[in-house]
Amino acid sequence: MPAREPDCSCGRGPSVAQGKWYGVRSYLHLFYEDCTGASPDWDGDGSSPHGAWAPLIWKVSLSTGTLFLLMGAAALAAGSLVPLKLEGIGEEEFMVLDVQAVRYNHALGTCRLVGMALCAAAGMLGAV
């Protein structure tokens, strides 16, 4: 009958087997080595399969979200704070439409729309 090893006991491990005790660090090391080594995802070399990618993913998403938020805030500020140009010049009988002013006002509206979209994307990345 095969001998069953105890689950999550701090009485086994490489440091105890070699007779070396280093205080609290040794206790915590043995605890995590013993208890997490029993899980099926564990490689045995001290790293989980997703352990290397998780910090990278949240750092990239956080930095990208921050960049999107800053760009969106700048676009919203530019679209909202810059004054619109008059499109129609003249009186009621004779009205001249300034095409450049129409394009300019349309660009400011697009700037506000892009700013809102970037802020929304930043919020989604922040939630991820």
PDB file of C-alpha atoms in Angstrom:
ATOM      1  CA  MET A   1       0.000   0.000   0.000  1.00  0.00           C
ATOM      2  CA  PRO A   2       1.569   3.325  -1.049  1.00  0.00           C
ATOM      3  CA  ALA A   3       2.268   5.887   1.629  1.00  0.00           C
ATOM      4  CA  ARG A   4       0.160   9.011   1.423  1.00  0.00           C
ATOM      5  CA  GLU A   5       1.921  12.346   1.859  1.00  0.00           C
ATOM      6  CA  PRO A   6       0.248  14.909   4.128  1.00  0.00           C
ATOM      7  CA  ASP A   7      -1.526  17.818   2.453  1.00  0.00           C
ATOM      8  CA  CYS A   8      -0.321  21.338   3.280  1.00  0.00           C
ATOM      9  CA  SER A   9       1.908  20.587   6.206  1.00  0.00           C
ATOM     10  CA  CYS A  10       4.887  22.736   6.991  1.00  0.00           C
ATOM     11  CA  GLY A  11       6.855  19.752   8.221  1.00  0.00           C
ATOM     12  CA  ARG A  12       8.119  18.698   4.815  1.00  0.00           C
ATOM     13  CA  GLY A  13       9.970  20.370   1.999  1.00  0.00           C
ATOM     14  CA  PRO A  14      13.554  20.838   0.884  1.00  0.00           C
ATOM     15  CA  SER A  15      14.594  23.090   3.770  1.00  0.00           C
ATOM     16  CA  VAL A  16      13.201  20.778   6.445  1.00  0.00           C
ATOM     17  CA  ALA A  17      14.564  17.673   4.749  1.00  0.00           C
ATOM     18  CA  GLN A  18      18.052  19.172   4.742  1.00  0.00           C
ATOM     19  CA  GLY A  19      17.671  20.341   8.335  1.00  0.00           C
ATOM     20  CA  LYS A  20      17.822  24.067   7.530  1.00  0.00           C
ATOM     21  CA  TRP A  21      15.394  26.477   9.167  1.00  0.00           C
ATOM     22  CA  TYR A  22      15.446  30.180   8.374  1.00  0.00           C
ATOM     23  CA  GLY A  23      12.577  31.541  10.464  1.00  0.00           C
ATOM     24  CA  VAL A  24       9.418  33.152   9.068  1.00  0.00           C
ATOM     25  CA  ARG A  25      10.639  33.240   5.477  1.00  0.00           C
ATOM     26  CA  SER A  26      11.269  29.504   5.595  1.00  0.00           C
ATOM     27  CA  TYR A  27       7.832  28.866   7.063  1.00  0.00           C
ATOM     28  CA  LEU A  28       6.060  30.920   4.405  1.00  0.00           C
ATOM     29  CA  HIS A  29       8.177  29.405   1.648  1.00  0.00           C
ATOM     30  CA  LEU A  30       7.348  25.895   2.799  1.00  0.00           C
ATOM     31  CA  PHE A  31       3.673  26.686   3.224  1.00  0.00           C
ATOM     32  CA  TYR A  32       3.288  28.056  -0.297  1.00  0.00           C
ATOM     33  CA  GLU A  33       5.487  25.344  -1.762  1.00  0.00           C
ATOM     34  CA  ASP A  34       3.464  22.587  -0.105  1.00  0.00           C
ATOM     35  CA  CYS A  35      -0.046  23.966  -0.537  1.00  0.00           C
ATOM     36  CA  THR A  36       0.179  25.336  -4.041  1.00  0.00           C
ATOM     37  CA  GLY A  37       2.201  22.372  -5.261  1.00  0.00           C
ATOM     38  CA  ALA A  38      -0.894  20.216  -4.778  1.00  0.00           C
ATOM     39  CA  SER A  39      -2.908  22.131  -7.396  1.00  0.00           C
ATOM     40  CA  PRO A  40      -3.181  20.635 -10.911  1.00  0.00           C
ATOM     41  CA  ASP A  41      -2.046  23.854 -12.652  1.00  0.00           C
ATOM     42  CA  TRP A  42       1.286  23.934 -10.869  1.00  0.00           C
ATOM     43  CA  ASP A  43       4.463  23.196 -12.877  1.00  0.00           C
ATOM     44  CA  GLY A  44       6.568  22.471  -9.844  1.00  0.00           C
ATOM     45  CA  ASP A  45       9.237  25.009 -10.765  1.00  0.00           C
ATOM     46  CA  GLY A  46       7.605  27.880  -8.869  1.00  0.00           C
ATOM     47  CA  SER A  47       5.573  29.536 -11.576  1.00  0.00           C
ATOM     48  CA  SER A  48       2.014  29.072 -12.710  1.00  0.00           C
ATOM     49  CA  PRO A  49       1.207  28.828 -16.441  1.00  0.00           C
ATOM     50  CA  HIS A  50      -0.513  32.212 -16.534  1.00  0.00           C
ATOM     51  CA  GLY A  51       1.793  33.881 -14.045  1.00  0.00           C
ATOM     52  CA  ALA A  52       4.118  35.433 -16.611  1.00  0.00           C
ATOM     53  CA  TRP A  53       1.374  36.966 -18.762  1.00  0.00           C
ATOM     54  CA  ALA A  54      -0.956  38.373 -16.103  1.00  0.00           C
ATOM     55  CA  PRO A  55       1.275  41.269 -14.947  1.00  0.00           C
ATOM     56  CA  LEU A  56       2.136  42.125 -18.523  1.00  0.00           C
ATOM     57  CA  ILE A  57      -1.505  42.191 -19.614  1.00  0.00           C
ATOM     58  CA  TRP A  58      -2.681  44.477 -16.827  1.00  0.00           C
ATOM     59  CA  LYS A  59       0.294  46.812 -17.243  1.00  0.00           C
ATOM     60  CA  VAL A  60      -0.271  47.144 -20.988  1.00  0.00           C
ATOM     61  CA  SER A  61      -4.022  47.643 -20.587  1.00  0.00           C
ATOM     62  CA  LEU A  62      -3.522  50.197 -17.811  1.00  0.00           C
ATOM     63  CA  SER A  63      -0.932  52.196 -19.751  1.00  0.00           C
ATOM     64  CA  THR A  64      -2.982  52.050 -22.961  1.00  0.00           C
ATOM     65  CA  GLY A  65      -6.110  53.082 -21.055  1.00  0.00           C
ATOM     66  CA  THR A  66      -4.264  56.001 -19.487  1.00  0.00           C
ATOM     67  CA  LEU A  67      -2.953  57.095 -22.869  1.00  0.00           C
ATOM     68  CA  PHE A  68      -6.449  56.855 -24.398  1.00  0.00           C
ATOM     69  CA  LEU A  69      -7.890  58.813 -21.482  1.00  0.00           C
ATOM     70  CA  LEU A  70      -5.344  61.621 -21.872  1.00  0.00           C
ATOM     71  CA  MET A  71      -5.809  61.788 -25.642  1.00  0.00           C
ATOM     72  CA  GLY A  72      -9.592  61.685 -25.265  1.00  0.00           C
ATOM     73  CA  ALA A  73      -9.564  64.440 -22.667  1.00  0.00           C
ATOM     74  CA  ALA A  74      -7.356  66.576 -24.924  1.00  0.00           C
ATOM     75  CA  ALA A  75      -9.648  65.983 -27.905  1.00  0.00           C
ATOM     76  CA  LEU A  76     -12.736  66.783 -25.845  1.00  0.00           C
ATOM     77  CA  ALA A  77     -11.125  69.940 -24.507  1.00  0.00           C
ATOM     78  CA  ALA A  78     -10.067  71.050 -27.975  1.00  0.00           C
ATOM     79  CA  GLY A  79     -13.476  70.345 -29.471  1.00  0.00           C
ATOM     80  CA  SER A  80     -15.386  72.019 -26.660  1.00  0.00           C
ATOM     81  CA  LEU A  81     -13.237  74.995 -25.691  1.00  0.00           C
ATOM     82  CA  VAL A  82     -12.256  76.248 -29.152  1.00  0.00           C
ATOM     83  CA  PRO A  83     -14.959  78.642 -30.378  1.00  0.00           C
ATOM     84  CA  LEU A  84     -16.986  77.863 -33.493  1.00  0.00           C
ATOM     85  CA  LYS A  85     -16.717  80.067 -36.581  1.00  0.00           C
ATOM     86  CA  LEU A  86     -19.667  81.796 -38.172  1.00  0.00           C
ATOM     87  CA  GLU A  87     -20.863  79.815 -41.168  1.00  0.00           C
ATOM     88  CA  GLY A  88     -23.282  82.307 -42.620  1.00  0.00           C
ATOM     89  CA  ILE A  89     -22.119  85.841 -43.350  1.00  0.00           C
ATOM     90  CA  GLY A  90     -24.463  88.544 -44.502  1.00  0.00           C
ATOM     91  CA  GLU A  91     -28.031  89.618 -44.058  1.00  0.00           C
ATOM     92  CA  GLU A  92     -31.286  87.782 -44.545  1.00  0.00           C
ATOM     93  CA  GLU A  93     -31.622  88.669 -48.214  1.00  0.00           C
ATOM     94  CA  PHE A  94     -28.016  88.011 -49.137  1.00  0.00           C
ATOM     95  CA  MET A  95     -26.437  85.135 -47.208  1.00  0.00           C
ATOM     96  CA  VAL A  96     -22.940  83.864 -47.995  1.00  0.00           C
ATOM     97  CA  LEU A  97     -21.970  80.443 -46.732  1.00  0.00           C
ATOM     98  CA  ASP A  98     -18.362  80.207 -45.624  1.00  0.00           C
ATOM     99  CA  VAL A  99     -17.246  76.690 -46.664  1.00  0.00           C
ATOM    100  CA  GLN A 100     -14.039  76.838 -44.641  1.00  0.00           C
ATOM    101  CA  ALA A 101     -15.991  77.704 -41.510  1.00  0.00           C
ATOM    102  CA  VAL A 102     -18.334  74.759 -42.161  1.00  0.00           C
ATOM    103  CA  ARG A 103     -15.340  72.407 -42.451  1.00  0.00           C
ATOM    104  CA  TYR A 104     -13.771  73.899 -39.334  1.00  0.00           C
ATOM    105  CA  ASN A 105     -16.948  73.453 -37.275  1.00  0.00           C
ATOM    106  CA  HIS A 106     -17.332  69.912 -38.591  1.00  0.00           C
ATOM    107  CA  ALA A 107     -13.728  69.143 -37.549  1.00  0.00           C
ATOM    108  CA  LEU A 108     -14.464  70.432 -34.035  1.00  0.00           C
ATOM    109  CA  GLY A 109     -17.537  68.192 -33.843  1.00  0.00           C
ATOM    110  CA  THR A 110     -15.462  65.231 -35.026  1.00  0.00           C
ATOM    111  CA  CYS A 111     -12.847  66.075 -32.413  1.00  0.00           C
ATOM    112  CA  ARG A 112     -15.486  65.960 -29.668  1.00  0.00           C
ATOM    113  CA  LEU A 113     -16.811  62.638 -30.987  1.00  0.00           C
ATOM    114  CA  VAL A 114     -13.325  61.070 -31.135  1.00  0.00           C
ATOM    115  CA  GLY A 115     -12.625  62.374 -27.616  1.00  0.00           C
ATOM    116  CA  MET A 116     -15.759  60.697 -26.259  1.00  0.00           C
ATOM    117  CA  ALA A 117     -14.891  57.438 -28.046  1.00  0.00           C
ATOM    118  CA  LEU A 118     -11.342  57.471 -26.652  1.00  0.00           C
ATOM    119  CA  CYS A 119     -12.612  58.130 -23.121  1.00  0.00           C
ATOM    120  CA  ALA A 120     -15.085  55.251 -23.472  1.00  0.00           C
ATOM    121  CA  ALA A 121     -12.301  52.946 -24.722  1.00  0.00           C
ATOM    122  CA  ALA A 122     -10.138  54.039 -21.784  1.00  0.00           C
ATOM    123  CA  GLY A 123     -12.960  53.170 -19.399  1.00  0.00           C
ATOM    124  CA  MET A 124     -13.295  49.700 -20.920  1.00  0.00           C
ATOM    125  CA  LEU A 125      -9.550  49.086 -20.736  1.00  0.00           C
ATOM    126  CA  GLY A 126      -9.551  50.268 -17.149  1.00  0.00           C
ATOM    127  CA  ALA A 127     -12.336  47.824 -16.338  1.00  0.00           C
ATOM    128  CA  VAL A 128     -10.417  44.956 -17.945  1.00  0.00           C
TER     129      VAL A 128
END
